[in-house]
Short mmCIF file of C-alpha atoms and ligand atoms in Angstrom, two decimals:
data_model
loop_
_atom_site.label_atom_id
_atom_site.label_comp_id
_atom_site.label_asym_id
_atom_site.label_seq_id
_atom_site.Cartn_x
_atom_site.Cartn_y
_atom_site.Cartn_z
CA UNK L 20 0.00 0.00 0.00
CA UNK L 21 1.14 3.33 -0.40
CA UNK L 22 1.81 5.16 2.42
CA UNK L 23 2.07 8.61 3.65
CA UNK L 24 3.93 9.62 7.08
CA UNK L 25 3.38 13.37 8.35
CA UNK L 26 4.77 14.91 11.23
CA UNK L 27 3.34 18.11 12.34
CA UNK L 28 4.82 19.73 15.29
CA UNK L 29 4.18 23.10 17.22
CA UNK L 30 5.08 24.93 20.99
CA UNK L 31 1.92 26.38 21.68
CA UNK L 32 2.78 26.90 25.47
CA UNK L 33 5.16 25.53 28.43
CA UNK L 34 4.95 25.45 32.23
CA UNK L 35 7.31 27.29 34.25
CA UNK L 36 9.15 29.13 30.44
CA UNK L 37 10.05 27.45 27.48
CA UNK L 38 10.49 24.28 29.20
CA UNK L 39 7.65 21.31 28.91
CA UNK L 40 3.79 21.73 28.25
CA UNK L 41 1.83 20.94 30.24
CA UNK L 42 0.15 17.37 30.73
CA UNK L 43 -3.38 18.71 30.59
CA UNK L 44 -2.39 20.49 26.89
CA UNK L 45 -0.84 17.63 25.56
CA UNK L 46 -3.39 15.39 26.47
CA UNK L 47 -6.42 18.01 24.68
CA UNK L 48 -3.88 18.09 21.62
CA UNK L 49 -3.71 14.08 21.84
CA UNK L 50 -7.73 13.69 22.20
CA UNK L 51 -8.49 16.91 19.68
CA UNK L 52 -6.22 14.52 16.62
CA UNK L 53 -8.08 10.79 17.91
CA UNK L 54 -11.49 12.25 18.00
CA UNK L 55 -11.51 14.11 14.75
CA UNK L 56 -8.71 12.38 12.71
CA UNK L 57 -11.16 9.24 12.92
CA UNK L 58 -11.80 9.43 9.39
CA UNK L 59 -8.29 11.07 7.94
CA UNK L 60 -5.77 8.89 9.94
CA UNK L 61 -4.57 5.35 10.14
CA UNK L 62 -3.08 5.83 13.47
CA UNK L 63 -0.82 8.56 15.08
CA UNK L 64 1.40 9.08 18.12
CA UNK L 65 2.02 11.92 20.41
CA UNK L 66 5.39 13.02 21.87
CA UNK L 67 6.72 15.85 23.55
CA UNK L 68 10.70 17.48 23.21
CA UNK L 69 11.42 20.47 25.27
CA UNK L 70 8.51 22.54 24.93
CA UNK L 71 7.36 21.19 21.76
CA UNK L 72 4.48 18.57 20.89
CA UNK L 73 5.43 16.62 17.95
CA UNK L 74 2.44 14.91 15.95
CA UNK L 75 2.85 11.55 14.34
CA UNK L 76 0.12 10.58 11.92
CA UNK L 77 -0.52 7.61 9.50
CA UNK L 78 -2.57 8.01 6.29
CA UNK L 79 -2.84 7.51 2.71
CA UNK L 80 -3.66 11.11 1.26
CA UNK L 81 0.21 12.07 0.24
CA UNK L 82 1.79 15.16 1.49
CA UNK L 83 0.78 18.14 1.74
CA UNK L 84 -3.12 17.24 2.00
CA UNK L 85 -5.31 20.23 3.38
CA UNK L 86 -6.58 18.02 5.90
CA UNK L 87 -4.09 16.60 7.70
CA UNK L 88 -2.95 19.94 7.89
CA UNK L 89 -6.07 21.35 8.63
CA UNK L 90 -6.67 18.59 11.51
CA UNK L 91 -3.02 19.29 13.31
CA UNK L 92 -3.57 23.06 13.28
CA UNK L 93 -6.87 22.57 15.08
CA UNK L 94 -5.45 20.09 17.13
CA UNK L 95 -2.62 22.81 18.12
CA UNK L 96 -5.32 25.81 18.45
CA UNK L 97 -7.38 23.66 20.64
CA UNK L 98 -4.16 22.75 22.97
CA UNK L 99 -4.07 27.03 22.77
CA UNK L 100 -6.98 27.75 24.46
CA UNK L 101 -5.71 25.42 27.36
CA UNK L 102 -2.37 26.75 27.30
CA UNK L 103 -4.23 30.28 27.98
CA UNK L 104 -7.02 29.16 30.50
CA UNK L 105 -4.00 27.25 32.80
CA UNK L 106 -1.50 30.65 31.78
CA UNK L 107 1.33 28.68 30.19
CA UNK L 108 4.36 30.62 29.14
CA UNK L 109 4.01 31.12 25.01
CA UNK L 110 0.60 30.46 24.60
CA UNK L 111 0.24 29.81 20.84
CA UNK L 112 4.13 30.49 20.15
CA UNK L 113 4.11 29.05 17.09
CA UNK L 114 0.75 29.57 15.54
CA UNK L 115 1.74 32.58 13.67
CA UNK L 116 -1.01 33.39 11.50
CA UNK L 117 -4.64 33.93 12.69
CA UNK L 118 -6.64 31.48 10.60
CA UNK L 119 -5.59 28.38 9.01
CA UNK L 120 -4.85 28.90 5.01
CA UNK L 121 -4.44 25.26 3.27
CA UNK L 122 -0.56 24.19 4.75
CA UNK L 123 1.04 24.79 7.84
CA UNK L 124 4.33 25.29 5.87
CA UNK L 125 5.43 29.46 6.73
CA UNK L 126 2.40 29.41 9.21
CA UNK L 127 4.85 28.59 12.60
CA UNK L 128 4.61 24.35 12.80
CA UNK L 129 7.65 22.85 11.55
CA UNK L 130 6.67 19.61 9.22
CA UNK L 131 8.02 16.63 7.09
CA UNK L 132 6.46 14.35 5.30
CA UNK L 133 6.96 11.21 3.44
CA UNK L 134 4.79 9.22 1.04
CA UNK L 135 6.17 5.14 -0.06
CA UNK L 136 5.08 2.14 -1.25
CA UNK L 137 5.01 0.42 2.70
CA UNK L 138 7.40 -2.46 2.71
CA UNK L 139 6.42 -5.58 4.36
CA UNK L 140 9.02 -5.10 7.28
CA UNK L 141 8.36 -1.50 7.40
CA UNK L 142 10.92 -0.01 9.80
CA UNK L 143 11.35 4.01 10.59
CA UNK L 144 13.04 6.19 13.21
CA UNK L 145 11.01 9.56 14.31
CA UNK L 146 13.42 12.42 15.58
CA UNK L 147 12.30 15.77 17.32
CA UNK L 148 14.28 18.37 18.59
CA UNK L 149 14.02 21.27 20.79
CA UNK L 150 16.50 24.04 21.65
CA UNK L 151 18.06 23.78 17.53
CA UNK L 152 16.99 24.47 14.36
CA UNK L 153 17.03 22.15 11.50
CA UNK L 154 20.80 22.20 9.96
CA UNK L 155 21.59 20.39 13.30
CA UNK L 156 20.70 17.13 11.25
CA UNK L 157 22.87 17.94 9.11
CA UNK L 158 26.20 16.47 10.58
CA UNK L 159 24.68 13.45 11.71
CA UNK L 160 22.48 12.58 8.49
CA UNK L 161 26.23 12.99 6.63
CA UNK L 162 28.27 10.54 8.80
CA UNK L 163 25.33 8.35 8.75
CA UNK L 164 24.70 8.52 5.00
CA UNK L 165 28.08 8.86 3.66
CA UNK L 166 30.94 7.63 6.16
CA UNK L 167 31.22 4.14 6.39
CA UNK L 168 33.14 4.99 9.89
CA UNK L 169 29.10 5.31 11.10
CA UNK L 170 27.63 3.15 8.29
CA UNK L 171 29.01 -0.12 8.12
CA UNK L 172 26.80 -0.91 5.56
CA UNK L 173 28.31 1.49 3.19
CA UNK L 174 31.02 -1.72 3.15
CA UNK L 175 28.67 -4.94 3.80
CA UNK L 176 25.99 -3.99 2.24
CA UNK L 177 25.46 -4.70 -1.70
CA UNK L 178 22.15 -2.62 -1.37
CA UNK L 179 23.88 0.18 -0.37
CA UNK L 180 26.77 0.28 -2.92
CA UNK L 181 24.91 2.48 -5.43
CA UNK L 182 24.62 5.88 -2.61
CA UNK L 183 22.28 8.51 -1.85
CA UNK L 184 20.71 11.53 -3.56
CA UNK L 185 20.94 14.22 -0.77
CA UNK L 186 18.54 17.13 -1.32
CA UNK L 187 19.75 20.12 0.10
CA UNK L 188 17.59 23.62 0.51
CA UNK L 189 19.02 26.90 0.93
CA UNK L 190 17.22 27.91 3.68
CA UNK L 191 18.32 31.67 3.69
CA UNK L 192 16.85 32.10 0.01
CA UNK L 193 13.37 33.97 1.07
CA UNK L 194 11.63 33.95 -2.58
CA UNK L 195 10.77 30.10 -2.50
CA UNK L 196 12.18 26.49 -2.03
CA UNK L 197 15.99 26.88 -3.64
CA UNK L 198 17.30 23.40 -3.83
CA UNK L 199 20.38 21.38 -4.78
CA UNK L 200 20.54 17.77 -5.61
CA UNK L 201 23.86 16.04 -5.24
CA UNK L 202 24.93 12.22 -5.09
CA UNK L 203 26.76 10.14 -2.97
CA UNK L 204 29.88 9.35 -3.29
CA UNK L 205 30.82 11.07 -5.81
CA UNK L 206 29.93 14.68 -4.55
CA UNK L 207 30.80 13.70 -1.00
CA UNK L 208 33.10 17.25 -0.59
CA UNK L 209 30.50 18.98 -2.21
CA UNK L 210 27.70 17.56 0.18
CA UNK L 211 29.99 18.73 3.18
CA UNK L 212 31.19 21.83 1.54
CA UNK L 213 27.36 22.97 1.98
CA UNK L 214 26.56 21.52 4.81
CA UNK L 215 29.24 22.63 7.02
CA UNK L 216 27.01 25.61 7.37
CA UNK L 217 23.94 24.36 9.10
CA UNK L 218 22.48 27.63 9.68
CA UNK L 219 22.19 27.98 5.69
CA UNK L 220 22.24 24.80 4.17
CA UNK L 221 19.82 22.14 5.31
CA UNK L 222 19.23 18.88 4.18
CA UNK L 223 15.78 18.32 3.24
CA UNK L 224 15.45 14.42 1.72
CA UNK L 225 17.64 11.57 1.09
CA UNK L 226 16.86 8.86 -1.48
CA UNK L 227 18.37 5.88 -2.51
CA UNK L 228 20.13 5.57 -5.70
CA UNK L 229 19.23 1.58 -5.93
CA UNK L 230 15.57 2.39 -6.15
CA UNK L 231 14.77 5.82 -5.89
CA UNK L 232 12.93 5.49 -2.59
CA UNK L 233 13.00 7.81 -0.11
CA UNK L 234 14.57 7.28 3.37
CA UNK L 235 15.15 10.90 4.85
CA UNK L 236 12.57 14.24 5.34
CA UNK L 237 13.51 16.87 8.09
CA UNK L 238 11.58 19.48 8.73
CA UNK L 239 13.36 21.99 6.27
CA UNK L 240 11.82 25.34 5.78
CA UNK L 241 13.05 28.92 3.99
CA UNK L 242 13.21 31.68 6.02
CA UNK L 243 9.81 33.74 5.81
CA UNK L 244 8.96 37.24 6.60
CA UNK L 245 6.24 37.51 9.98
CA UNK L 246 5.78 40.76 10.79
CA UNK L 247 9.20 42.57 11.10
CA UNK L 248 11.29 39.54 11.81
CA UNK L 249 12.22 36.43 9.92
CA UNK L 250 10.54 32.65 11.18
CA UNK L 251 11.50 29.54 9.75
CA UNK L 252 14.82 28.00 11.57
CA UNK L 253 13.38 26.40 14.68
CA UNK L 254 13.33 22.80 16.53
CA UNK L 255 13.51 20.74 13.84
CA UNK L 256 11.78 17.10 13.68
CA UNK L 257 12.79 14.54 10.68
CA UNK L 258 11.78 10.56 9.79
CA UNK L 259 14.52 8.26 8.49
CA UNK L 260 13.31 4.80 6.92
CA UNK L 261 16.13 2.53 7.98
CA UNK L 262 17.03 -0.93 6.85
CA UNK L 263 17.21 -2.96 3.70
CA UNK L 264 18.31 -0.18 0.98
CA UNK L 265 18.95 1.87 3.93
CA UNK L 266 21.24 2.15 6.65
CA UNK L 267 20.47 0.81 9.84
CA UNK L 268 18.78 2.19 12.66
CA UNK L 269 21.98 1.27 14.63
CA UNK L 270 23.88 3.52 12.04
CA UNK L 271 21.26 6.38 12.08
CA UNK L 272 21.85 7.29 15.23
CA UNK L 273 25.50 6.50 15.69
CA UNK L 274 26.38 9.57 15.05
CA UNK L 275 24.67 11.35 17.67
CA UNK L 276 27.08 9.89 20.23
CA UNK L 277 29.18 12.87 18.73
CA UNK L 278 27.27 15.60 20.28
CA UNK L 279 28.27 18.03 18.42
CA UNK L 280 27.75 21.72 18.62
CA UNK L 281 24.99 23.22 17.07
CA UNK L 282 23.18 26.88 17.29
CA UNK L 283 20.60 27.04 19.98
CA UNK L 284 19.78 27.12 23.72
CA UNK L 285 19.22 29.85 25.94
CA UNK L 286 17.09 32.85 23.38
CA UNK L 287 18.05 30.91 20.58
CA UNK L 288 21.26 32.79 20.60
CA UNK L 289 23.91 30.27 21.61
CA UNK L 290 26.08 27.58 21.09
CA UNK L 291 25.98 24.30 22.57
CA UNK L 292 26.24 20.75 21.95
CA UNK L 293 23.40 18.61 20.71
CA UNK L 294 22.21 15.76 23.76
CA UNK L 295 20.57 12.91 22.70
CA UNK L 296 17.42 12.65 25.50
CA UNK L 297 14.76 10.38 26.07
CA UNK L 298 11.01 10.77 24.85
CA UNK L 299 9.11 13.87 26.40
CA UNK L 300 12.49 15.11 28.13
CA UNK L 301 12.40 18.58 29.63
CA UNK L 302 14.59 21.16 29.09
CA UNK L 303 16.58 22.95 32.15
CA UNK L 304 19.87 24.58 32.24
CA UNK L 305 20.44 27.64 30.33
CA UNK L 306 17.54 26.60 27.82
CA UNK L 307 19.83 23.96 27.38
CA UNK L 308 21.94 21.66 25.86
CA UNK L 309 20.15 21.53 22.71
CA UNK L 310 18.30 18.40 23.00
CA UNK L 311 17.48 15.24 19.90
CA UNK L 312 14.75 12.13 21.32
CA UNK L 313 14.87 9.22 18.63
CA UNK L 314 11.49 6.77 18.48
CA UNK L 315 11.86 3.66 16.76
CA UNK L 316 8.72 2.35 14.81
CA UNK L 317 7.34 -0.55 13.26
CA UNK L 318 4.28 0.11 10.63
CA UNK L 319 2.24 -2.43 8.83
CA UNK L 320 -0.77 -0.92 6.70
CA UNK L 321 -0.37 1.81 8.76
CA UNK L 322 -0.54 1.23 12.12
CA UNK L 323 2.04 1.73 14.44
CA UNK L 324 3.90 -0.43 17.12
CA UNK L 325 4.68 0.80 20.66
CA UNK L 326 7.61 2.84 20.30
CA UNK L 327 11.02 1.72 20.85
CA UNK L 328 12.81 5.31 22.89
CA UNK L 329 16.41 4.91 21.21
CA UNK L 330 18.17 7.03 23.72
CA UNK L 331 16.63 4.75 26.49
CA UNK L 332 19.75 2.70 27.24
CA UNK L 333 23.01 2.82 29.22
CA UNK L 334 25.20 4.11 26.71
CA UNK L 335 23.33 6.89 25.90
CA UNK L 336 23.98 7.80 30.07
CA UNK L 337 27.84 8.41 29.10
CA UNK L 338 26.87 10.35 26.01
CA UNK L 339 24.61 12.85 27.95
CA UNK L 340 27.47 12.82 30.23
CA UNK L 341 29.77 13.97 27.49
CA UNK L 342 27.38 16.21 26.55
CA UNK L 343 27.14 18.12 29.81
CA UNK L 344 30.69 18.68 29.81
CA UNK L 345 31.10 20.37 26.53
CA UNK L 346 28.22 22.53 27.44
CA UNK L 347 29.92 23.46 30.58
CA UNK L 348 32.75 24.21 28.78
CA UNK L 349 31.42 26.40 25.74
CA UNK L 350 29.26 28.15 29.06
CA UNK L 351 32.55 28.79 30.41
CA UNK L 352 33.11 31.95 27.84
CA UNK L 353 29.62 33.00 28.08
CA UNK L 354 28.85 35.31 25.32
CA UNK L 355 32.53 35.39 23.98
CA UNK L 356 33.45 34.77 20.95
CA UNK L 357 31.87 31.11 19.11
CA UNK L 358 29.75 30.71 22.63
CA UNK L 359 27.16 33.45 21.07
CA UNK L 360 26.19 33.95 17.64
CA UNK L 361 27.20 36.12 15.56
CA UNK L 362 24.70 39.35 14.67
CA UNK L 363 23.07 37.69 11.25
CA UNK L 364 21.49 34.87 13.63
CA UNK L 365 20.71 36.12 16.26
CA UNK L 366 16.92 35.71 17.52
CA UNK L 367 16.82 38.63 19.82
CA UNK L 368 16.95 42.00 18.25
CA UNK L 369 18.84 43.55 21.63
CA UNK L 370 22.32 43.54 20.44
CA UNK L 371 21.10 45.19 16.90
CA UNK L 372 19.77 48.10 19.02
CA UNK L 373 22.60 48.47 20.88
CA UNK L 374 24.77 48.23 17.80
CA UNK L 375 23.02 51.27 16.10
CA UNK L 376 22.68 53.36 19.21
CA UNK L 377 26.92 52.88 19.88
CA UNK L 378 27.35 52.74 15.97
CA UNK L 379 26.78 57.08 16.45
CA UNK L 380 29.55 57.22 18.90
CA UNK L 381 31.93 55.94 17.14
CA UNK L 382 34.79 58.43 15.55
CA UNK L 383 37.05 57.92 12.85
CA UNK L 384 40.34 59.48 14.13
CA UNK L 385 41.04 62.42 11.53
CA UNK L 386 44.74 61.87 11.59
CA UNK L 387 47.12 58.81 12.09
CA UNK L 388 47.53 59.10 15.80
CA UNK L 389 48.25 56.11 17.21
CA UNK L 390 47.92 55.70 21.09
CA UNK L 391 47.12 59.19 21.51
CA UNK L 392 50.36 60.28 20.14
CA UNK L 393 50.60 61.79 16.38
CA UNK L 394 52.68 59.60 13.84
CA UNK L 395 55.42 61.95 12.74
CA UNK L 396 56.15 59.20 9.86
CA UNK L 397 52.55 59.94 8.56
P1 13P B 423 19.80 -6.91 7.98
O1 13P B 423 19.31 -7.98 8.91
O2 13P B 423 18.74 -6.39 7.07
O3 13P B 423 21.06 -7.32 7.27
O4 13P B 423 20.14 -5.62 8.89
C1 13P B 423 21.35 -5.45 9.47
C2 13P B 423 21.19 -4.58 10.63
O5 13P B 423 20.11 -4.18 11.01
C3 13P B 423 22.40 -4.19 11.32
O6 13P B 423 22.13 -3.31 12.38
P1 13P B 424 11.70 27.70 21.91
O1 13P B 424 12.06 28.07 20.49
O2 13P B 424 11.91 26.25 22.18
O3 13P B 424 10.32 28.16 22.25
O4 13P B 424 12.72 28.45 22.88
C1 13P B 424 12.76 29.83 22.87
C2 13P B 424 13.79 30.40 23.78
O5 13P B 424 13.99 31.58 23.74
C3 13P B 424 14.55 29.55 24.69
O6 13P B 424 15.44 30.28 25.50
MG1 MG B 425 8.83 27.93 23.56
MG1 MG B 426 10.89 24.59 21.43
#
């Protein structure tokens, strides 16, 4: 059967900041999708990251159908009206427009989406972020994709032998969708050339060259104008069909042991290293680390098994320990240098202002003093 996979996800409010809804919105989100996705859905699942709630749905009307849409943007205005009655922090964050207009894409949710013929051992991973934006895929998706020091199947693997087509949107291009479509291996050092810069380049799909079928969808977007600033580059979610053609679910994630730095955290202004957490995590310290949760699904004809949390196991324990160390260390130099963003990304518009207002007292020294005293060579 052919199958479509859509995951919708919004913050529409958090208790206590921009730290975890609360239990009472995620459940009215949860009930608003079951009760009126009866006839649109084959099944879905619910999970939160951080402050964000992160719909999974099941169906077989392709992507970008009105009414899935439709349903998740209800679903997220109805958990709104909770998130106001109990006074969350946010209410509504990320419902930027007033009424609903035919796809949540430049409307606040982030999305990706994924329509396949279903195989008969269907197998998929389901990754939400919080605290990042969507180039921080981009590292991982490489090694996992590309480097047979993740991907052993890159080696072992006949299926594999024939690489990837990596899509690859230029997220800062604000007239449209501007895309790139390169191959593994041959354009290996172009793929990294581009996506060393996660907050420009994003990956968008990967495909397998043996068959054309897709494995990869994050949660790419282009930057779009919302009243004076720019939205688009926020907590990212992506699905990644593993096995068979593609790598492994063991390989997927391998590279997140890495944790390695990506833009986020406190204000969205920061630097700090991406920790892989379990399902419905909170967030804590400085708005931070940046946090990734992993869920591991079965599908046949649509329906779902009981998730499988990835990052549920011992060795993730070391890896968050890891993780809290580099943050520690990149909090060390506070807003010095790599710690803070520079002015382009920033999400707050303080340090502009501050910038134009000291911009006017600036001088340009009229003649070639140096240290107060005049250059007689000059
Ligand atoms: P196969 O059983 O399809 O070869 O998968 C290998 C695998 O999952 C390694 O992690
Ligand atoms: P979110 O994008 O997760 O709402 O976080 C905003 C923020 O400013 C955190 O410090
Ligand atoms: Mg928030
Ligand atoms: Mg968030």
């Amino acid at each position: 059967m052919k199958l479509t996979i859509s995951v919708i996800k919004a913050d529409v409010g958090s208790i206590g900041g921009h730290l975890r809804p609360s239990v009472k919105l995620k459940t009215t989100v949860e009930n608003y999708l079951r009760e009126h996705g009866k006839k649109l859905l084959i099944d879905s699942f619910i999970s939160t990251t951080g402050d964000d709630i992160a719909l999974l749905m099941s169906h077989e009307r392709g992507v970008n159908d009105n009414k899935i849409h439709e349903l998740a943007w209800d679903a997220f205005m109805a958990g709104t009206k909770v998130a106001k009655e109990q006074g969350l922090y946010g209410a509504g964050q990320d419902l930027l427009k007033d009424a609903f207009s035919g796809n949540v894409r430049g409307m606040g949710p982030a999305s990706c989406e994924m329509e396949f013929e279903e195989r008969p051992n269907e197998a998929f991973l389901f990754f939400t972020a919080d605290k990042t934006e969507p180039g921080a895929y981009n590292l991982p998706l490489y090694l996992a994709f590309v480097d047979p020091m993740h991907c052993a199947g890159l080696l072992l693997s006949p299926k594999m032998a024939k690489g990837f087509t990596f899509t690859i949107m230029d997220v800062d291009y604000t007239e449209g969708d501007r895309l790139i479509e390169l191959n593994t291996p041959e354009n290996i050092y172009d793929i990294a050339c581009l996506l060393r810069d996660n907050q420009r380049f994003v990956v968008e799909s990967i495909r397998s060259r043996a068959n054309d079928n897709i494995s990869v969808v994050v949660s790419a977007e282009h930057l779009r104008k919302v009243g004076d600033t720019y939205k688009g580059k926020d907590d990212p979610v992506a699905l990644v069909r593993t096995q068979g053609n593609f790598p492994s679910a063991g390989e997927v994630l391998s590279p997140y042991r890495i944790t390695h730095y990506v833009a986020g955290t406190m204000r969205g202004s920061h630097i700090g290293p991406l920790m892989p957490a379990k399902q419905n995590s909170t967030i804590s310290f400085f708005d931070g680390p940046p946090i990734v949760s992993c869920a591991a699904f079965s599908v046949h004809e649509g329906r779902f098994t009981e998730p499988v949390d990835t990052f549920d196991h011992p060795f993730w324990d070391w890896v968050r320990n890891n993780a809290a160390q580099k943050m520690a260390e990149i909090r060390n130099q506070g807003f010095s240098g790599p710690a803070m963003l520079p002015y382009s990304e920033l999400e707050y518009g303080g340090v502009g202002e501050k910038m134009n207002q000291l911009d006017k007292q600036f001088i340009v020294r009229k003649d070639s003093a140096v240290n107060g005293k005049k250059n007689k060579a000059a």
